[in-house]
């Protein structure tokens, strides 16, 4: 396996969103290029509606990312993007969903969560590049909310940060998913790429 | 096409979860018998074997608990089969009895016990360090750090075990079980048919007169094992700096990254132990000799640190040895790249530069894990709270239903370990005369609740036990147990009926209900509340996720709140069902989240049922 420049991607979302599926897919795409990859995830109690964090690391051995170590923060839910900000390097890149999944206390009207404006302001205050996308809507338009995660991966591919482009991810989707599922996800991938390029 | 893990394809590279890599390693070694009790972070090992079992050339079982799993495995290795038994760290407490004695008997066919430890308590009630068990039992221990090593070491551990006739521990931590990395496959070893247990009681029946020489034999085997550890390829050195670092497990990855990124490589020499017990004493002593200092990187207990201090004393070495006495290396929780970087600087008498990162936001709404929409445990708990309120003390157990501890249900006042709710509940009831309601899940009942219930009957305790039967082992991923009707691979041909077991154990005050029927459940609870002695309420309703995925149950109706509703929010406040929300003062039920259990209709008559829209 060839040497690669180190790159750490921190991913965060809510249980049931498909964060771990996205992580696995991205890791497979990296491996398909013969690059050294380590991904990490924590299962268990977190899956019952809790926060799900995962990592993808290139060119290093550890699957863990500490505060200030992530080059990229992929937020599959905006409150979780905000919560995970400390993991990002100053000047790092944030690609995030702008569609909320309300935590229980917010859904019950007992607490108020941050609004999108506050999240964007705090993200912009420390990151180099910040982009928000309506990935759940993108996913829905491709047949499944979860495909929105693939749209966010599409934006990541389009950012030029990975050592490969969206065509590699597309090939991985086609190689690992059933044709019908793959079709929707490839569509979502394209939407994500376009959204990054036009925003 | 067969499963990729079963392919005899040396050289192929696959992206694997640490736990899947363990499966591949065992298959390459020629594993013949696999037993387990599931538990995070070990569960994907048995679950993968279960999925492979129709095609694979091995025997697999979900055993009723870890002790049973270990004993089945013990019998198998004594009969000559190459055997793997898997469990989480606290499971090894349950299996400690057979572990200690099997070390004396030996493992003629080879036996590896996977102990999946959980530093940081990601999904466990404690963070005990099971490397101590390898020392206590006197068995070798491997500690992988990457997916490739998880595969390679499982293979090597099984082969080593068979070669030396010693049980071997494969000790992982959550980070290793749940990382993903590329794994290069090796070849499959040829299998030999197990010959059966020989007629040789001198070696296999540890009555005192035979046990004493068995202990000597174990020590001799471990001495031979140590000579191999001295030269094991899993123990590696790199770097040529004046300061030494000794690292095990996932810390080896943290260390390699920290050295590369801090630019301190020239200062350190590293000794990594992958095959970490018995200690390679000569190698360690040689490594320490001439070093200015030694830094020990191990999560949790200072086990290696204490051992190398003793080694240094024996060798007359006076180098500074540091580990848990450094403020950045705590005895609790996980280590991280950052902690290791700080320790490297501290070893040089310097302070690590502070990383620059984005500021955090205080007070964000949290996402505590919650019972799913339609979970029958919520319904059972709701009824118990209606009947008992805060009058009873609630003795909880281990499973999804532990989540009932959160408000508004508040259905857990204390919890000790798997299967403890009955017995610990009995103790509390007898000691202080408290009214005790204990909860236990179906899988946990078979695991170790039955013995507690037998004890409750025999010792005439006063307790109400609610058995929450959701027809699967839900928390760890829907594994089967003796009482299930269906599994992911089909019907359970040898189902054991919980009601029959409870009655056979001598329980006469018994009720059975569907917890989604509030009236019936409340009535049964009222009746049982009026009685004394051992009482059992069995609530039967499948986990909705399991019902949908495995039992193919479809619930065509959904709950909704038609106008007019006064939006009092009682339903939200008492049920906390995640399908409910309050937007701009209006209470709503999300059709996508609603499982169609219809329990809420019995809680408030303003909630109605209708057909799903799509």
mmCIF file of C-alpha atoms in Angstrom, chain A:
data_model
loop_
_atom_site.group_PDB
_atom_site.id
_atom_site.type_symbol
_atom_site.label_atom_id
_atom_site.label_comp_id
_atom_site.label_asym_id
_atom_site.label_seq_id
_atom_site.Cartn_x
_atom_site.Cartn_y
_atom_site.Cartn_z
ATOM 1 C CA UNK A 1 0.000 0.000 0.000
ATOM 2 C CA UNK A 2 1.380 3.374 -0.953
ATOM 3 C CA UNK A 3 2.139 6.160 1.491
ATOM 4 C CA UNK A 4 -0.467 8.897 1.769
ATOM 5 C CA UNK A 5 -0.493 12.345 3.225
ATOM 6 C CA UNK A 6 -2.397 12.192 6.487
ATOM 7 C CA UNK A 7 -6.020 13.291 6.425
ATOM 8 C CA UNK A 8 -8.548 12.977 9.246
ATOM 9 C CA UNK A 9 -12.296 13.188 8.673
ATOM 10 C CA UNK A 10 -14.597 13.403 11.692
ATOM 11 C CA UNK A 11 -18.205 12.404 11.014
ATOM 12 C CA UNK A 12 -21.111 13.000 13.324
ATOM 13 C CA UNK A 13 -24.847 12.405 13.182
ATOM 14 C CA UNK A 14 -27.800 10.864 14.941
ATOM 15 C CA UNK A 15 -28.503 7.140 15.414
ATOM 16 C CA UNK A 16 -30.477 5.679 12.516
ATOM 17 C CA UNK A 17 -29.252 8.280 10.009
ATOM 18 C CA UNK A 18 -26.814 5.954 8.315
ATOM 19 C CA UNK A 19 -23.619 7.665 9.479
ATOM 20 C CA UNK A 20 -21.822 4.342 9.856
ATOM 21 C CA UNK A 21 -22.864 3.131 6.406
ATOM 22 C CA UNK A 22 -21.443 6.323 4.928
ATOM 23 C CA UNK A 23 -18.205 5.836 6.857
ATOM 24 C CA UNK A 24 -17.807 2.278 5.629
ATOM 25 C CA UNK A 25 -18.492 3.281 2.045
ATOM 26 C CA UNK A 26 -15.922 6.067 2.151
ATOM 27 C CA UNK A 27 -13.343 3.729 3.697
ATOM 28 C CA UNK A 28 -13.976 1.214 0.924
ATOM 29 C CA UNK A 29 -13.482 3.911 -1.685
ATOM 30 C CA UNK A 30 -10.135 4.875 -0.114
ATOM 31 C CA UNK A 31 -9.036 1.245 0.008
ATOM 32 C CA UNK A 32 -10.022 0.745 -3.639
ATOM 33 C CA UNK A 33 -7.298 3.289 -4.455
ATOM 34 C CA UNK A 34 -4.721 1.214 -2.569
ATOM 35 C CA UNK A 35 -4.381 3.864 0.130
ATOM 36 C CA UNK A 36 -3.870 3.087 3.841
ATOM 37 C CA UNK A 37 -7.111 3.731 5.723
ATOM 38 C CA UNK A 38 -8.393 3.323 9.257
ATOM 39 C CA UNK A 39 -11.971 4.059 10.236
ATOM 40 C CA UNK A 40 -13.438 4.107 13.713
ATOM 41 C CA UNK A 41 -16.890 3.993 15.176
ATOM 42 C CA UNK A 42 -18.590 3.454 18.496
ATOM 43 C CA UNK A 43 -21.699 1.247 18.567
ATOM 44 C CA UNK A 44 -23.922 0.229 21.419
ATOM 45 C CA UNK A 45 -26.163 2.481 23.473
ATOM 46 C CA UNK A 46 -25.579 5.360 21.035
ATOM 47 C CA UNK A 47 -27.780 3.719 18.449
ATOM 48 C CA UNK A 48 -31.024 4.304 20.371
ATOM 49 C CA UNK A 49 -31.393 7.854 19.086
ATOM 50 C CA UNK A 50 -28.073 8.980 20.519
ATOM 51 C CA UNK A 51 -25.169 10.748 18.843
ATOM 52 C CA UNK A 52 -23.140 8.574 16.471
ATOM 53 C CA UNK A 53 -19.576 9.630 15.794
ATOM 54 C CA UNK A 54 -17.230 7.981 13.392
ATOM 55 C CA UNK A 55 -13.857 8.717 11.866
ATOM 56 C CA UNK A 56 -11.950 8.097 8.682
ATOM 57 C CA UNK A 57 -8.193 8.515 8.759
ATOM 58 C CA UNK A 58 -5.696 8.292 5.924
ATOM 59 C CA UNK A 59 -1.963 7.886 6.358
ATOM 60 C CA UNK A 60 -2.097 7.361 10.143
ATOM 61 C CA UNK A 61 -2.668 4.291 12.320
ATOM 62 C CA UNK A 62 -5.061 5.514 14.990
ATOM 63 C CA UNK A 63 -8.804 5.486 14.316
ATOM 64 C CA UNK A 64 -9.348 8.168 16.962
ATOM 65 C CA UNK A 65 -9.506 11.908 16.362
ATOM 66 C CA UNK A 66 -8.903 14.299 19.237
ATOM 67 C CA UNK A 67 -9.735 17.970 19.649
ATOM 68 C CA UNK A 68 -8.087 20.086 16.977
ATOM 69 C CA UNK A 69 -7.034 17.062 14.901
ATOM 70 C CA UNK A 70 -9.715 16.786 12.198
ATOM 71 C CA UNK A 71 -8.983 18.241 8.770
ATOM 72 C CA UNK A 72 -12.630 17.836 7.822
ATOM 73 C CA UNK A 73 -15.826 17.823 9.853
ATOM 74 C CA UNK A 74 -18.761 16.117 8.141
ATOM 75 C CA UNK A 75 -21.940 16.942 10.033
ATOM 76 C CA UNK A 76 -24.981 14.882 9.106
ATOM 77 C CA UNK A 77 -27.096 17.013 11.478
ATOM 78 C CA UNK A 78 -26.487 20.698 12.285
ATOM 79 C CA UNK A 79 -26.633 20.523 16.132
ATOM 80 C CA UNK A 80 -24.138 17.676 15.975
ATOM 81 C CA UNK A 81 -21.924 19.766 13.683
ATOM 82 C CA UNK A 82 -21.879 22.432 16.367
ATOM 83 C CA UNK A 83 -21.241 19.926 19.146
ATOM 84 C CA UNK A 84 -18.296 18.454 17.242
ATOM 85 C CA UNK A 85 -16.613 21.780 16.359
ATOM 86 C CA UNK A 86 -13.765 21.306 18.879
ATOM 87 C CA UNK A 87 -12.543 18.278 16.908
ATOM 88 C CA UNK A 88 -11.802 20.495 13.908
ATOM 89 C CA UNK A 89 -8.405 22.046 13.341
ATOM 90 C CA UNK A 90 -8.502 25.812 13.239
ATOM 91 C CA UNK A 91 -8.903 26.599 9.539
ATOM 92 C CA UNK A 92 -10.317 23.152 8.746
ATOM 93 C CA UNK A 93 -13.279 22.418 6.514
ATOM 94 C CA UNK A 94 -16.895 21.908 7.536
ATOM 95 C CA UNK A 95 -19.466 20.252 5.301
ATOM 96 C CA UNK A 96 -22.790 19.950 7.055
ATOM 97 C CA UNK A 97 -26.478 19.303 6.799
ATOM 98 C CA UNK A 98 -28.715 22.274 7.573
ATOM 99 C CA UNK A 99 -31.799 20.177 8.410
ATOM 100 C CA UNK A 100 -32.438 19.543 12.087
ATOM 101 C CA UNK A 101 -33.334 16.295 13.802
ATOM 102 C CA UNK A 102 -34.667 17.602 17.100
ATOM 103 C CA UNK A 103 -33.236 16.092 20.290
ATOM 104 C CA UNK A 104 -35.949 14.711 22.606
ATOM 105 C CA UNK A 105 -35.934 17.675 24.989
ATOM 106 C CA UNK A 106 -36.372 20.041 22.041
ATOM 107 C CA UNK A 107 -39.100 17.878 20.482
ATOM 108 C CA UNK A 108 -40.926 17.972 23.810
ATOM 109 C CA UNK A 109 -40.647 21.744 23.888
ATOM 110 C CA UNK A 110 -38.654 21.639 27.142
ATOM 111 C CA UNK A 111 -35.422 23.024 25.748
ATOM 112 C CA UNK A 112 -34.523 25.220 22.868
ATOM 113 C CA UNK A 113 -31.758 24.225 20.494
ATOM 114 C CA UNK A 114 -29.443 26.603 18.643
ATOM 115 C CA UNK A 115 -30.769 28.034 15.374
ATOM 116 C CA UNK A 116 -29.033 27.650 12.040
ATOM 117 C CA UNK A 117 -27.735 31.195 12.090
ATOM 118 C CA UNK A 118 -25.917 30.641 15.378
ATOM 119 C CA UNK A 119 -24.464 27.357 14.129
ATOM 120 C CA UNK A 120 -23.257 28.932 10.877
ATOM 121 C CA UNK A 121 -21.725 31.869 12.711
ATOM 122 C CA UNK A 122 -19.823 29.671 15.152
ATOM 123 C CA UNK A 123 -18.675 27.349 12.371
ATOM 124 C CA UNK A 124 -17.481 30.242 10.207
ATOM 125 C CA UNK A 125 -15.643 31.792 13.145
ATOM 126 C CA UNK A 126 -13.078 29.013 13.268
ATOM 127 C CA UNK A 127 -13.195 26.988 10.067
ATOM 128 C CA UNK A 128 -11.516 27.859 6.784
ATOM 129 C CA UNK A 129 -14.385 26.704 4.603
ATOM 130 C CA UNK A 130 -17.972 26.164 5.725
ATOM 131 C CA UNK A 131 -20.713 24.765 3.505
ATOM 132 C CA UNK A 132 -24.225 23.783 4.507
ATOM 133 C CA UNK A 133 -26.490 21.608 2.376
ATOM 134 C CA UNK A 134 -30.051 20.325 2.668
ATOM 135 C CA UNK A 135 -28.927 16.722 2.441
ATOM 136 C CA UNK A 136 -32.069 15.117 3.842
ATOM 137 C CA UNK A 137 -34.139 16.808 1.145
ATOM 138 C CA UNK A 138 -31.580 15.765 -1.458
ATOM 139 C CA UNK A 139 -31.818 12.208 -0.141
ATOM 140 C CA UNK A 140 -35.607 12.246 -0.232
ATOM 141 C CA UNK A 141 -35.577 13.438 -3.839
ATOM 142 C CA UNK A 142 -33.413 10.393 -4.627
ATOM 143 C CA UNK A 143 -35.747 7.961 -2.881
ATOM 144 C CA UNK A 144 -34.415 7.708 0.700
ATOM 145 C CA UNK A 145 -33.523 10.228 3.407
ATOM 146 C CA UNK A 146 -30.384 8.190 4.178
ATOM 147 C CA UNK A 147 -29.063 8.836 0.656
ATOM 148 C CA UNK A 148 -28.547 12.400 1.876
ATOM 149 C CA UNK A 149 -25.406 11.119 3.596
ATOM 150 C CA UNK A 150 -24.055 10.099 0.203
ATOM 151 C CA UNK A 151 -24.799 13.620 -1.052
ATOM 152 C CA UNK A 152 -22.574 14.969 1.719
ATOM 153 C CA UNK A 153 -19.856 12.502 0.708
ATOM 154 C CA UNK A 154 -20.326 13.828 -2.841
ATOM 155 C CA UNK A 155 -19.615 17.343 -1.583
ATOM 156 C CA UNK A 156 -16.494 16.004 0.145
ATOM 157 C CA UNK A 157 -15.332 14.375 -3.101
ATOM 158 C CA UNK A 158 -15.959 17.614 -4.980
ATOM 159 C CA UNK A 159 -13.949 19.621 -2.426
ATOM 160 C CA UNK A 160 -10.728 18.106 -3.788
ATOM 161 C CA UNK A 161 -9.540 17.145 -0.282
ATOM 162 C CA UNK A 162 -9.594 13.444 -0.926
ATOM 163 C CA UNK A 163 -6.928 11.844 -3.073
ATOM 164 C CA UNK A 164 -9.698 10.900 -5.540
ATOM 165 C CA UNK A 165 -12.828 12.323 -7.088
ATOM 166 C CA UNK A 166 -16.535 11.421 -7.065
ATOM 167 C CA UNK A 167 -16.094 8.811 -9.823
ATOM 168 C CA UNK A 168 -14.245 6.542 -7.362
ATOM 169 C CA UNK A 169 -17.060 6.791 -4.839
ATOM 170 C CA UNK A 170 -19.555 6.098 -7.590
ATOM 171 C CA UNK A 171 -17.675 2.951 -8.551
ATOM 172 C CA UNK A 172 -17.621 1.855 -4.882
ATOM 173 C CA UNK A 173 -21.370 2.443 -4.568
ATOM 174 C CA UNK A 174 -22.009 0.340 -7.655
ATOM 175 C CA UNK A 175 -19.643 -2.390 -6.481
ATOM 176 C CA UNK A 176 -21.085 -2.711 -2.965
ATOM 177 C CA UNK A 177 -24.821 -1.997 -3.234
ATOM 178 C CA UNK A 178 -27.756 -3.647 -4.967
ATOM 179 C CA UNK A 179 -28.380 -1.986 -8.378
ATOM 180 C CA UNK A 180 -31.666 -0.369 -7.338
ATOM 181 C CA UNK A 181 -30.229 1.089 -4.118
ATOM 182 C CA UNK A 182 -27.046 2.093 -5.917
ATOM 183 C CA UNK A 183 -28.991 4.109 -8.499
ATOM 184 C CA UNK A 184 -30.570 6.397 -5.864
ATOM 185 C CA UNK A 185 -27.258 6.813 -4.081
ATOM 186 C CA UNK A 186 -25.357 7.666 -7.251
ATOM 187 C CA UNK A 187 -28.006 10.287 -7.946
ATOM 188 C CA UNK A 188 -27.533 11.695 -4.434
ATOM 189 C CA UNK A 189 -23.775 11.682 -4.947
ATOM 190 C CA UNK A 190 -24.186 13.762 -8.095
ATOM 191 C CA UNK A 191 -26.505 16.191 -6.311
ATOM 192 C CA UNK A 192 -23.888 16.646 -3.580
ATOM 193 C CA UNK A 193 -21.115 17.260 -6.103
ATOM 194 C CA UNK A 194 -23.229 19.814 -7.947
ATOM 195 C CA UNK A 195 -24.284 21.516 -4.731
ATOM 196 C CA UNK A 196 -20.652 21.959 -3.701
ATOM 197 C CA UNK A 197 -19.667 23.315 -7.091
ATOM 198 C CA UNK A 198 -22.554 25.776 -7.395
ATOM 199 C CA UNK A 199 -22.627 27.082 -3.831
#
